[in-house]
PDB file of C-alpha atoms in Angstrom:
ATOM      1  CA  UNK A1074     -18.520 -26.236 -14.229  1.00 68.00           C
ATOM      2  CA  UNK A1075     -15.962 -24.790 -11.669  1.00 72.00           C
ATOM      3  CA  UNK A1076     -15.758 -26.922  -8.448  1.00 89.00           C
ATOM      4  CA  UNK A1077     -15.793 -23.913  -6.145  1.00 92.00           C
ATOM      5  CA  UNK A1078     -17.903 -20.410  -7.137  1.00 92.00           C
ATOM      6  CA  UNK A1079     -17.567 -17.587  -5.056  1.00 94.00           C
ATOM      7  CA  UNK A1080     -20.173 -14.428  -4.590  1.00 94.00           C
ATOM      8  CA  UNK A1081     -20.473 -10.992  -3.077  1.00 94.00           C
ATOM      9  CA  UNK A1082     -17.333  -9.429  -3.819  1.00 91.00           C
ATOM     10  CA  UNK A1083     -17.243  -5.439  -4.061  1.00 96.00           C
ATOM     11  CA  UNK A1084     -16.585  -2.189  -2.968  1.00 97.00           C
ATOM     12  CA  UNK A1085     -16.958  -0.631   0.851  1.00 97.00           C
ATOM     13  CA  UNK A1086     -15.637   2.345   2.795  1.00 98.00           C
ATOM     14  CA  UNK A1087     -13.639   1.583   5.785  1.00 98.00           C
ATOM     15  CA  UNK A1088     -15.731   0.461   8.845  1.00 98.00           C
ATOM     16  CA  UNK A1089     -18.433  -1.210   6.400  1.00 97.00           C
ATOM     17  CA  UNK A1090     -18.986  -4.783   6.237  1.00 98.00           C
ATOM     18  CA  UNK A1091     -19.484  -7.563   3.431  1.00 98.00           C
ATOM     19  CA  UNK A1092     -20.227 -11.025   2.643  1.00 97.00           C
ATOM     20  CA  UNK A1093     -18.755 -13.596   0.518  1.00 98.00           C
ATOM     21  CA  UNK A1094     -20.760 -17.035  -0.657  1.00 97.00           C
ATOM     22  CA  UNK A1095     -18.974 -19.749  -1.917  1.00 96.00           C
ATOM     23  CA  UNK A1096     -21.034 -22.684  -3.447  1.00 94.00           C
ATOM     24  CA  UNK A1097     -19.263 -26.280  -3.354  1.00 92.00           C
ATOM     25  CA  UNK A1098     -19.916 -28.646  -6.156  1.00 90.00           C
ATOM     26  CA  UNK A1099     -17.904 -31.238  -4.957  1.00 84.00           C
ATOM     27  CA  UNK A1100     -17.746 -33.883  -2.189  1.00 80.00           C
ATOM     28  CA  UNK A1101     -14.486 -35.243  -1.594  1.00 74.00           C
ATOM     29  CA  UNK A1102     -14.441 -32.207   1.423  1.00 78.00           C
ATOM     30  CA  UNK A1103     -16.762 -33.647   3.458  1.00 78.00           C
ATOM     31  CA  UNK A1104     -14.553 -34.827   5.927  1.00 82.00           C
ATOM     32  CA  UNK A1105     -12.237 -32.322   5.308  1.00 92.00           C
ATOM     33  CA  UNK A1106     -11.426 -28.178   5.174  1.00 94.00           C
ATOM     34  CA  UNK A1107     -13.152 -25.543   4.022  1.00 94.00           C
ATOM     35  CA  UNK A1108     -11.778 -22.219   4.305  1.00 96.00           C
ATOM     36  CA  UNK A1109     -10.671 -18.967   2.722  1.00 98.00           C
ATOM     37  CA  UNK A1110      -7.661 -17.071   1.891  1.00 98.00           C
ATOM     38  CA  UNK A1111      -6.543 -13.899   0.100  1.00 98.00           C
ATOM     39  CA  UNK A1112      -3.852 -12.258  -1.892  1.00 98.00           C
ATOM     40  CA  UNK A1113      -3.289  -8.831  -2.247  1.00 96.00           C
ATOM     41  CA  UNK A1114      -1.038  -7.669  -5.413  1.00 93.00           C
ATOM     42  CA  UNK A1115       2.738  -8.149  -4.495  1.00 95.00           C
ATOM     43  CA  UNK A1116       2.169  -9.831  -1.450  1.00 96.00           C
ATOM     44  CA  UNK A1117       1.751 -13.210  -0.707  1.00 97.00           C
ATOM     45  CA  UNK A1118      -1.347 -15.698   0.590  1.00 98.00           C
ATOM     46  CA  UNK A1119      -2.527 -14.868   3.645  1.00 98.00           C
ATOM     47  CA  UNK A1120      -5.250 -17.536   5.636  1.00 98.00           C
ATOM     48  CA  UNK A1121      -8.181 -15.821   6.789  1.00 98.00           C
ATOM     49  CA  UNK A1122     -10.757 -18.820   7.965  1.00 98.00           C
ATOM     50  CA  UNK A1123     -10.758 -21.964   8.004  1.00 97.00           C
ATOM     51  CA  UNK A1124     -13.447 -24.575   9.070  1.00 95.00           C
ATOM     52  CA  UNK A1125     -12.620 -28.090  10.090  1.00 94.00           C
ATOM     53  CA  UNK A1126     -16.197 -30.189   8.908  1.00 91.00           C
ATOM     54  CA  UNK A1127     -16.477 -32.542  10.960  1.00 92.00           C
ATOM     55  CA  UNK A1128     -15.541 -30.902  14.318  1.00 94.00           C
ATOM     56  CA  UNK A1129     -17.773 -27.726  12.911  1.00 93.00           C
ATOM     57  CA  UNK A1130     -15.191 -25.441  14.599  1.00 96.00           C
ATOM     58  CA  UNK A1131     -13.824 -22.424  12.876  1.00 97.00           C
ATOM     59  CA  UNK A1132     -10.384 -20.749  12.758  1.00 98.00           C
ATOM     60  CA  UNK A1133      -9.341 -17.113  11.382  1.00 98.00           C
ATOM     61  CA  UNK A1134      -5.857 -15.510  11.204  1.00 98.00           C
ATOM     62  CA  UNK A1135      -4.647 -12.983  13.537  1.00 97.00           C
ATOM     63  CA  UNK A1136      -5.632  -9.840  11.216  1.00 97.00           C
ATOM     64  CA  UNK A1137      -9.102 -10.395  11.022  1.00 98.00           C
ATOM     65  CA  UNK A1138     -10.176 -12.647  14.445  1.00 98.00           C
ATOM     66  CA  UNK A1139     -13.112 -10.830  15.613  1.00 97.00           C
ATOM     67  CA  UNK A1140     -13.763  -8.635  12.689  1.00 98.00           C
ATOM     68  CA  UNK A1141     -14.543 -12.006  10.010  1.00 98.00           C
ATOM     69  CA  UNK A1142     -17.099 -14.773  10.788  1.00 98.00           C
ATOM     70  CA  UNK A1143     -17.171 -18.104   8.376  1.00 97.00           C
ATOM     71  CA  UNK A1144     -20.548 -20.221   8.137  1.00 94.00           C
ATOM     72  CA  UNK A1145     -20.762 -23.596   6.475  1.00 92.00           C
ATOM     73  CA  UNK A1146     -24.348 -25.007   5.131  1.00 89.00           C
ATOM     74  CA  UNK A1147     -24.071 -28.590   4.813  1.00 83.00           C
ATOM     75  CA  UNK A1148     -27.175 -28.884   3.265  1.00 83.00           C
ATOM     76  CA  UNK A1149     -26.196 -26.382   0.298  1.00 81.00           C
ATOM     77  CA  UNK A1150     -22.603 -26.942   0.814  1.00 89.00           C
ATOM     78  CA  UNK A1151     -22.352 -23.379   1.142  1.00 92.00           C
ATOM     79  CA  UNK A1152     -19.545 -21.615   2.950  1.00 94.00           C
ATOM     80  CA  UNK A1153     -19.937 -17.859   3.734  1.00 96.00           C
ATOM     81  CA  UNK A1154     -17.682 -15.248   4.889  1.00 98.00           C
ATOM     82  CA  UNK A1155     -19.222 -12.094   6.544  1.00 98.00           C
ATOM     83  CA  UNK A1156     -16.949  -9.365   7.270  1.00 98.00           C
ATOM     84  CA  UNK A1157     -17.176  -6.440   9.540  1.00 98.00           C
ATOM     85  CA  UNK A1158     -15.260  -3.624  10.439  1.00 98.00           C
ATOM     86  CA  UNK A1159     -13.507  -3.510   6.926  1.00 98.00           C
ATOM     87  CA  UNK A1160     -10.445  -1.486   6.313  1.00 97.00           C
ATOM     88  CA  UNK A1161      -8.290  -0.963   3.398  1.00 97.00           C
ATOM     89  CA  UNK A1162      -5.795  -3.653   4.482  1.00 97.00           C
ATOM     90  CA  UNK A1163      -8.385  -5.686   3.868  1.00 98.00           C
ATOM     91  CA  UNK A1164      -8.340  -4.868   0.601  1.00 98.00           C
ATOM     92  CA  UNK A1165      -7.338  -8.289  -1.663  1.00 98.00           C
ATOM     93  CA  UNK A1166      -8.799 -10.593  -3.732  1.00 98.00           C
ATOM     94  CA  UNK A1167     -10.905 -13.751  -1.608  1.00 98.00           C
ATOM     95  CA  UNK A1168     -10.321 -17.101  -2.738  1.00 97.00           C
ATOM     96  CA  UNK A1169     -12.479 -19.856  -1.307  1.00 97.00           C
ATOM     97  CA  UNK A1170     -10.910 -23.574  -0.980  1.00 96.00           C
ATOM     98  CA  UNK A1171     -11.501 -27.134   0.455  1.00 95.00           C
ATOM     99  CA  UNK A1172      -9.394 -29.917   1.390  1.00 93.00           C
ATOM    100  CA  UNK A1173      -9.925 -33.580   2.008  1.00 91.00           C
ATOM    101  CA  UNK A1174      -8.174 -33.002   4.986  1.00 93.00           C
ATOM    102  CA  UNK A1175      -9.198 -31.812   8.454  1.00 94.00           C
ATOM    103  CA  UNK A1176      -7.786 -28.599   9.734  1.00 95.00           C
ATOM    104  CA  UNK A1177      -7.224 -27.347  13.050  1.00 96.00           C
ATOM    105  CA  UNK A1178      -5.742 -23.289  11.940  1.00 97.00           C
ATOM    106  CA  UNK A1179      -5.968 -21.235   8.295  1.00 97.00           C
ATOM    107  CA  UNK A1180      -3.825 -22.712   5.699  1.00 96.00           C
ATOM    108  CA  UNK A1181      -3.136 -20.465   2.311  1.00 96.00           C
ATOM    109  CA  UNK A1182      -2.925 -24.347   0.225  1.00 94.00           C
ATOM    110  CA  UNK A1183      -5.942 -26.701  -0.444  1.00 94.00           C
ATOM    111  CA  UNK A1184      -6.765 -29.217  -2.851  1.00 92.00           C
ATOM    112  CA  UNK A1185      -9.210 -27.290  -5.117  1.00 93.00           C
ATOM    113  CA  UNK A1186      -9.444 -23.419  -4.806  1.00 95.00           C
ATOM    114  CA  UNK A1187     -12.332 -21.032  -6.353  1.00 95.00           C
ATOM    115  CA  UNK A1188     -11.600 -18.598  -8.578  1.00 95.00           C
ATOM    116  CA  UNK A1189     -11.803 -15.771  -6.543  1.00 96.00           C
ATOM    117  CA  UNK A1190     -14.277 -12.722  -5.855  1.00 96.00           C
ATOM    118  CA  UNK A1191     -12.586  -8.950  -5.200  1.00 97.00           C
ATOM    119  CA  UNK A1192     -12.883  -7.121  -1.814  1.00 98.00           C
ATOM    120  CA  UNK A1193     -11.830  -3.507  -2.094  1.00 98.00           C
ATOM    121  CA  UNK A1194     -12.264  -1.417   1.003  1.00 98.00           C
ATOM    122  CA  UNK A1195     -11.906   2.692   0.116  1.00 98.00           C
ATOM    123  CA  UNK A1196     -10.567   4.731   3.419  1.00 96.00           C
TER     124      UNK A1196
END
């Protein structure tokens, strides 16, 4: 079984919103990272949340503050992503990741990574 699975991927016209699940089997994050990032074809990682566990705070890139919100259920060790406002540069493929280690900003490189769930956003 994969140590990260992510959910909720799909297609939206610009302005519309979705959500992304990511369901941890794992533990070794629990003091740690959990965030997301995306890639877009030709272009490199780009962070887009991040939340530090045990100080519960989160942190999102510049390109989607205020548009993305990331949850973490530490009871399910479940992290979601709900995202608003969607336009077509938002348009990548969503990878979800933790870390043993804490994090205070995004980061694009964790210690175990999901395999990814596609976000396309139509004009």
């Amino acid at each position: 079984q994969a140590d990260l699975v992510e959910s909720g991927g799909g297609s939206v016209q610009a302005g519309g919103s979705l959500t992304l699940s990511c369901k941890v089997f794992i533990d070794q994050y629990r003091d740690g990272c959990m965030g997301w990032f995306r890639q877009a074809p030709g272009k490199a990682r780009e962070g887009v949340a991040a939340f530090d566990v045990r100080t519960r705070l989160p942190y999102y890139g510049d390109s989607v503050k205020g548009r993305f919100t990331t949850s973490h259920n530490y009871a399910y060790s479940t992290l979601n992503l709900q995202m608003d406002s969607l336009n077509p540069e938002d348009t990548a493929t969503y990878y979800c990741a933790v870390d043993t280690y804490p994090c205070s900003a995004v980061r694009t490189v964790f210690t175990h990574e999901g395999r990814g769930a596609q976000v396309t956003v139509s004009p």
